[in-house]
Amino acid sequence: MNEKNDKEIIEVKEVEAERINNNETSRPRFKAIRLSPLFLIGILIYVITAFWGLFICFAIVKEIFGPIIAFLGLIFFPFILALAPWYAALANHDFYPLLIVYGGALLGTLCFKIAMRSTFNR
């Protein structure tokens, strides 16, 4: 009778394990995360300052090299646009483009860091 009970226990455990496996595979593998609103604010800061900085840097390059070279630089030589805020700061003492491009990146990153800490420390 002891062997019969052992077989029944094993069968019950196998059935239970199969039921648990089926339930786990039907559910999503990742638990839901309640995101902080700072994620959205960080994304908005990145997008707005990226496009704003792109237009400002394109205007700087267009002023220096002309519209054709600025358009070609936009497509083939984007490093020219990355250097444009530095040129404006050093040559014209205009720190506005540098503040928009790199300040926006820092502010967006700060929002993401705060959002990550507040979301995953709960």
PDB file of C-alpha atoms in Angstrom:
ATOM      1  CA  MET A   1       0.000   0.000   0.000  1.00  0.00           C
ATOM      2  CA  ASN A   2       2.949   2.295   0.579  1.00  0.00           C
ATOM      3  CA  GLU A   3       4.044   1.923  -3.056  1.00  0.00           C
ATOM      4  CA  LYS A   4       0.534   2.718  -4.238  1.00  0.00           C
ATOM      5  CA  ASN A   5       0.513   5.968  -2.201  1.00  0.00           C
ATOM      6  CA  ASP A   6       3.941   6.890  -3.541  1.00  0.00           C
ATOM      7  CA  LYS A   7       2.765   6.378  -7.137  1.00  0.00           C
ATOM      8  CA  GLU A   8      -0.329   8.489  -6.509  1.00  0.00           C
ATOM      9  CA  ILE A   9       1.765  11.273  -4.957  1.00  0.00           C
ATOM     10  CA  ILE A  10       4.153  11.207  -7.910  1.00  0.00           C
ATOM     11  CA  GLU A  11       1.254  11.340 -10.390  1.00  0.00           C
ATOM     12  CA  VAL A  12      -0.339  14.232  -8.505  1.00  0.00           C
ATOM     13  CA  LYS A  13       2.968  16.112  -8.454  1.00  0.00           C
ATOM     14  CA  GLU A  14       3.449  15.526 -12.193  1.00  0.00           C
ATOM     15  CA  VAL A  15      -0.041  16.785 -12.957  1.00  0.00           C
ATOM     16  CA  GLU A  16       0.492  19.802 -10.696  1.00  0.00           C
ATOM     17  CA  ALA A  17       3.873  20.572 -12.297  1.00  0.00           C
ATOM     18  CA  GLU A  18       2.325  20.342 -15.764  1.00  0.00           C
ATOM     19  CA  ARG A  19      -0.481  22.706 -14.740  1.00  0.00           C
ATOM     20  CA  ILE A  20       2.022  25.194 -13.310  1.00  0.00           C
ATOM     21  CA  ASN A  21       4.150  25.058 -16.464  1.00  0.00           C
ATOM     22  CA  ASN A  22       1.124  25.664 -18.667  1.00  0.00           C
ATOM     23  CA  ASN A  23       0.059  28.632 -16.545  1.00  0.00           C
ATOM     24  CA  GLU A  24       3.537  30.164 -16.554  1.00  0.00           C
ATOM     25  CA  THR A  25       3.935  29.926 -20.307  1.00  0.00           C
ATOM     26  CA  SER A  26       0.563  31.507 -20.991  1.00  0.00           C
ATOM     27  CA  ARG A  27       1.372  34.574 -18.877  1.00  0.00           C
ATOM     28  CA  PRO A  28       3.804  37.223 -20.042  1.00  0.00           C
ATOM     29  CA  ARG A  29       7.325  36.608 -18.885  1.00  0.00           C
ATOM     30  CA  PHE A  30       7.938  40.163 -17.717  1.00  0.00           C
ATOM     31  CA  LYS A  31       6.006  41.719 -14.922  1.00  0.00           C
ATOM     32  CA  ALA A  32       4.259  44.989 -15.576  1.00  0.00           C
ATOM     33  CA  ILE A  33       6.263  48.067 -14.672  1.00  0.00           C
ATOM     34  CA  ARG A  34       4.545  51.268 -13.681  1.00  0.00           C
ATOM     35  CA  LEU A  35       6.595  53.878 -15.463  1.00  0.00           C
ATOM     36  CA  SER A  36       7.294  57.241 -13.982  1.00  0.00           C
ATOM     37  CA  PRO A  37       6.025  60.320 -15.853  1.00  0.00           C
ATOM     38  CA  LEU A  38       9.643  61.457 -16.006  1.00  0.00           C
ATOM     39  CA  PHE A  39      10.231  58.875 -18.754  1.00  0.00           C
ATOM     40  CA  LEU A  40       7.796  60.757 -20.981  1.00  0.00           C
ATOM     41  CA  ILE A  41       9.299  64.100 -19.981  1.00  0.00           C
ATOM     42  CA  GLY A  42      12.791  62.796 -20.775  1.00  0.00           C
ATOM     43  CA  ILE A  43      11.694  61.565 -24.200  1.00  0.00           C
ATOM     44  CA  LEU A  44      10.018  64.890 -24.952  1.00  0.00           C
ATOM     45  CA  ILE A  45      13.148  66.785 -23.906  1.00  0.00           C
ATOM     46  CA  TYR A  46      15.306  64.579 -26.160  1.00  0.00           C
ATOM     47  CA  VAL A  47      13.024  64.960 -29.184  1.00  0.00           C
ATOM     48  CA  ILE A  48      12.433  68.699 -28.835  1.00  0.00           C
ATOM     49  CA  THR A  49      16.066  69.614 -28.200  1.00  0.00           C
ATOM     50  CA  ALA A  50      17.272  67.244 -30.942  1.00  0.00           C
ATOM     51  CA  PHE A  51      15.135  68.875 -33.632  1.00  0.00           C
ATOM     52  CA  TRP A  52      15.685  72.371 -32.265  1.00  0.00           C
ATOM     53  CA  GLY A  53      19.444  71.782 -32.162  1.00  0.00           C
ATOM     54  CA  LEU A  54      19.373  70.308 -35.662  1.00  0.00           C
ATOM     55  CA  PHE A  55      17.731  73.425 -37.085  1.00  0.00           C
ATOM     56  CA  ILE A  56      20.070  75.748 -35.191  1.00  0.00           C
ATOM     57  CA  CYS A  57      23.193  73.825 -36.250  1.00  0.00           C
ATOM     58  CA  PHE A  58      21.981  73.613 -39.839  1.00  0.00           C
ATOM     59  CA  ALA A  59      21.519  77.383 -39.838  1.00  0.00           C
ATOM     60  CA  ILE A  60      25.071  77.862 -38.503  1.00  0.00           C
ATOM     61  CA  VAL A  61      26.569  75.568 -41.155  1.00  0.00           C
ATOM     62  CA  LYS A  62      24.446  77.221 -43.872  1.00  0.00           C
ATOM     63  CA  GLU A  63      25.686  80.649 -42.781  1.00  0.00           C
ATOM     64  CA  ILE A  64      29.320  79.563 -42.934  1.00  0.00           C
ATOM     65  CA  PHE A  65      29.448  77.227 -45.967  1.00  0.00           C
ATOM     66  CA  GLY A  66      26.286  77.997 -47.915  1.00  0.00           C
ATOM     67  CA  PRO A  67      23.072  76.051 -48.440  1.00  0.00           C
ATOM     68  CA  ILE A  68      24.422  73.360 -50.788  1.00  0.00           C
ATOM     69  CA  ILE A  69      27.327  72.376 -48.546  1.00  0.00           C
ATOM     70  CA  ALA A  70      25.002  72.518 -45.509  1.00  0.00           C
ATOM     71  CA  PHE A  71      22.567  70.108 -47.186  1.00  0.00           C
ATOM     72  CA  LEU A  72      25.381  67.757 -48.222  1.00  0.00           C
ATOM     73  CA  GLY A  73      26.804  68.010 -44.720  1.00  0.00           C
ATOM     74  CA  LEU A  74      23.431  67.077 -43.299  1.00  0.00           C
ATOM     75  CA  ILE A  75      23.337  63.888 -45.370  1.00  0.00           C
ATOM     76  CA  PHE A  76      26.962  62.820 -45.829  1.00  0.00           C
ATOM     77  CA  PHE A  77      28.966  64.640 -43.123  1.00  0.00           C
ATOM     78  CA  PRO A  78      26.861  64.910 -39.961  1.00  0.00           C
ATOM     79  CA  PHE A  79      29.970  65.532 -37.835  1.00  0.00           C
ATOM     80  CA  ILE A  80      29.913  69.078 -39.245  1.00  0.00           C
ATOM     81  CA  LEU A  81      26.573  69.592 -37.492  1.00  0.00           C
ATOM     82  CA  ALA A  82      28.070  68.205 -34.277  1.00  0.00           C
ATOM     83  CA  LEU A  83      30.878  70.771 -34.443  1.00  0.00           C
ATOM     84  CA  ALA A  84      28.607  73.706 -35.303  1.00  0.00           C
ATOM     85  CA  PRO A  85      27.576  74.566 -31.703  1.00  0.00           C
ATOM     86  CA  TRP A  86      31.222  74.554 -30.656  1.00  0.00           C
ATOM     87  CA  TYR A  87      32.119  76.822 -33.566  1.00  0.00           C
ATOM     88  CA  ALA A  88      29.331  79.237 -32.592  1.00  0.00           C
ATOM     89  CA  ALA A  89      30.549  79.244 -28.977  1.00  0.00           C
ATOM     90  CA  LEU A  90      34.235  79.731 -29.776  1.00  0.00           C
ATOM     91  CA  ALA A  91      34.091  82.016 -32.824  1.00  0.00           C
ATOM     92  CA  ASN A  92      30.968  84.070 -32.193  1.00  0.00           C
ATOM     93  CA  HIS A  93      30.737  83.788 -28.390  1.00  0.00           C
ATOM     94  CA  ASP A  94      27.192  82.478 -28.847  1.00  0.00           C
ATOM     95  CA  PHE A  95      26.586  79.720 -26.295  1.00  0.00           C
ATOM     96  CA  TYR A  96      22.906  79.331 -27.168  1.00  0.00           C
ATOM     97  CA  PRO A  97      23.337  76.380 -29.629  1.00  0.00           C
ATOM     98  CA  LEU A  98      25.708  74.629 -27.243  1.00  0.00           C
ATOM     99  CA  LEU A  99      23.215  75.053 -24.410  1.00  0.00           C
ATOM    100  CA  ILE A 100      20.318  73.704 -26.499  1.00  0.00           C
ATOM    101  CA  VAL A 101      22.119  70.657 -27.917  1.00  0.00           C
ATOM    102  CA  TYR A 102      24.210  69.452 -24.993  1.00  0.00           C
ATOM    103  CA  GLY A 103      22.113  70.950 -22.209  1.00  0.00           C
ATOM    104  CA  GLY A 104      19.023  69.208 -23.581  1.00  0.00           C
ATOM    105  CA  ALA A 105      20.880  65.909 -23.710  1.00  0.00           C
ATOM    106  CA  LEU A 106      22.009  66.308 -20.104  1.00  0.00           C
ATOM    107  CA  LEU A 107      18.540  67.319 -18.912  1.00  0.00           C
ATOM    108  CA  GLY A 108      16.907  64.379 -20.717  1.00  0.00           C
ATOM    109  CA  THR A 109      19.454  61.978 -19.252  1.00  0.00           C
ATOM    110  CA  LEU A 110      18.857  63.403 -15.779  1.00  0.00           C
ATOM    111  CA  CYS A 111      15.103  62.828 -16.163  1.00  0.00           C
ATOM    112  CA  PHE A 112      15.724  59.234 -17.246  1.00  0.00           C
ATOM    113  CA  LYS A 113      18.069  58.570 -14.306  1.00  0.00           C
ATOM    114  CA  ILE A 114      15.549  59.931 -11.796  1.00  0.00           C
ATOM    115  CA  ALA A 115      12.741  57.946 -13.439  1.00  0.00           C
ATOM    116  CA  MET A 116      14.782  54.736 -13.357  1.00  0.00           C
ATOM    117  CA  ARG A 117      15.545  55.161  -9.667  1.00  0.00           C
ATOM    118  CA  SER A 118      11.967  55.960  -8.750  1.00  0.00           C
ATOM    119  CA  THR A 119      10.569  53.073 -10.818  1.00  0.00           C
ATOM    120  CA  PHE A 120      12.902  50.254  -9.787  1.00  0.00           C
ATOM    121  CA  ASN A 121      13.467  51.166  -6.128  1.00  0.00           C
ATOM    122  CA  ARG A 122       9.874  50.380  -5.201  1.00  0.00           C
TER     123      ARG A 122
END
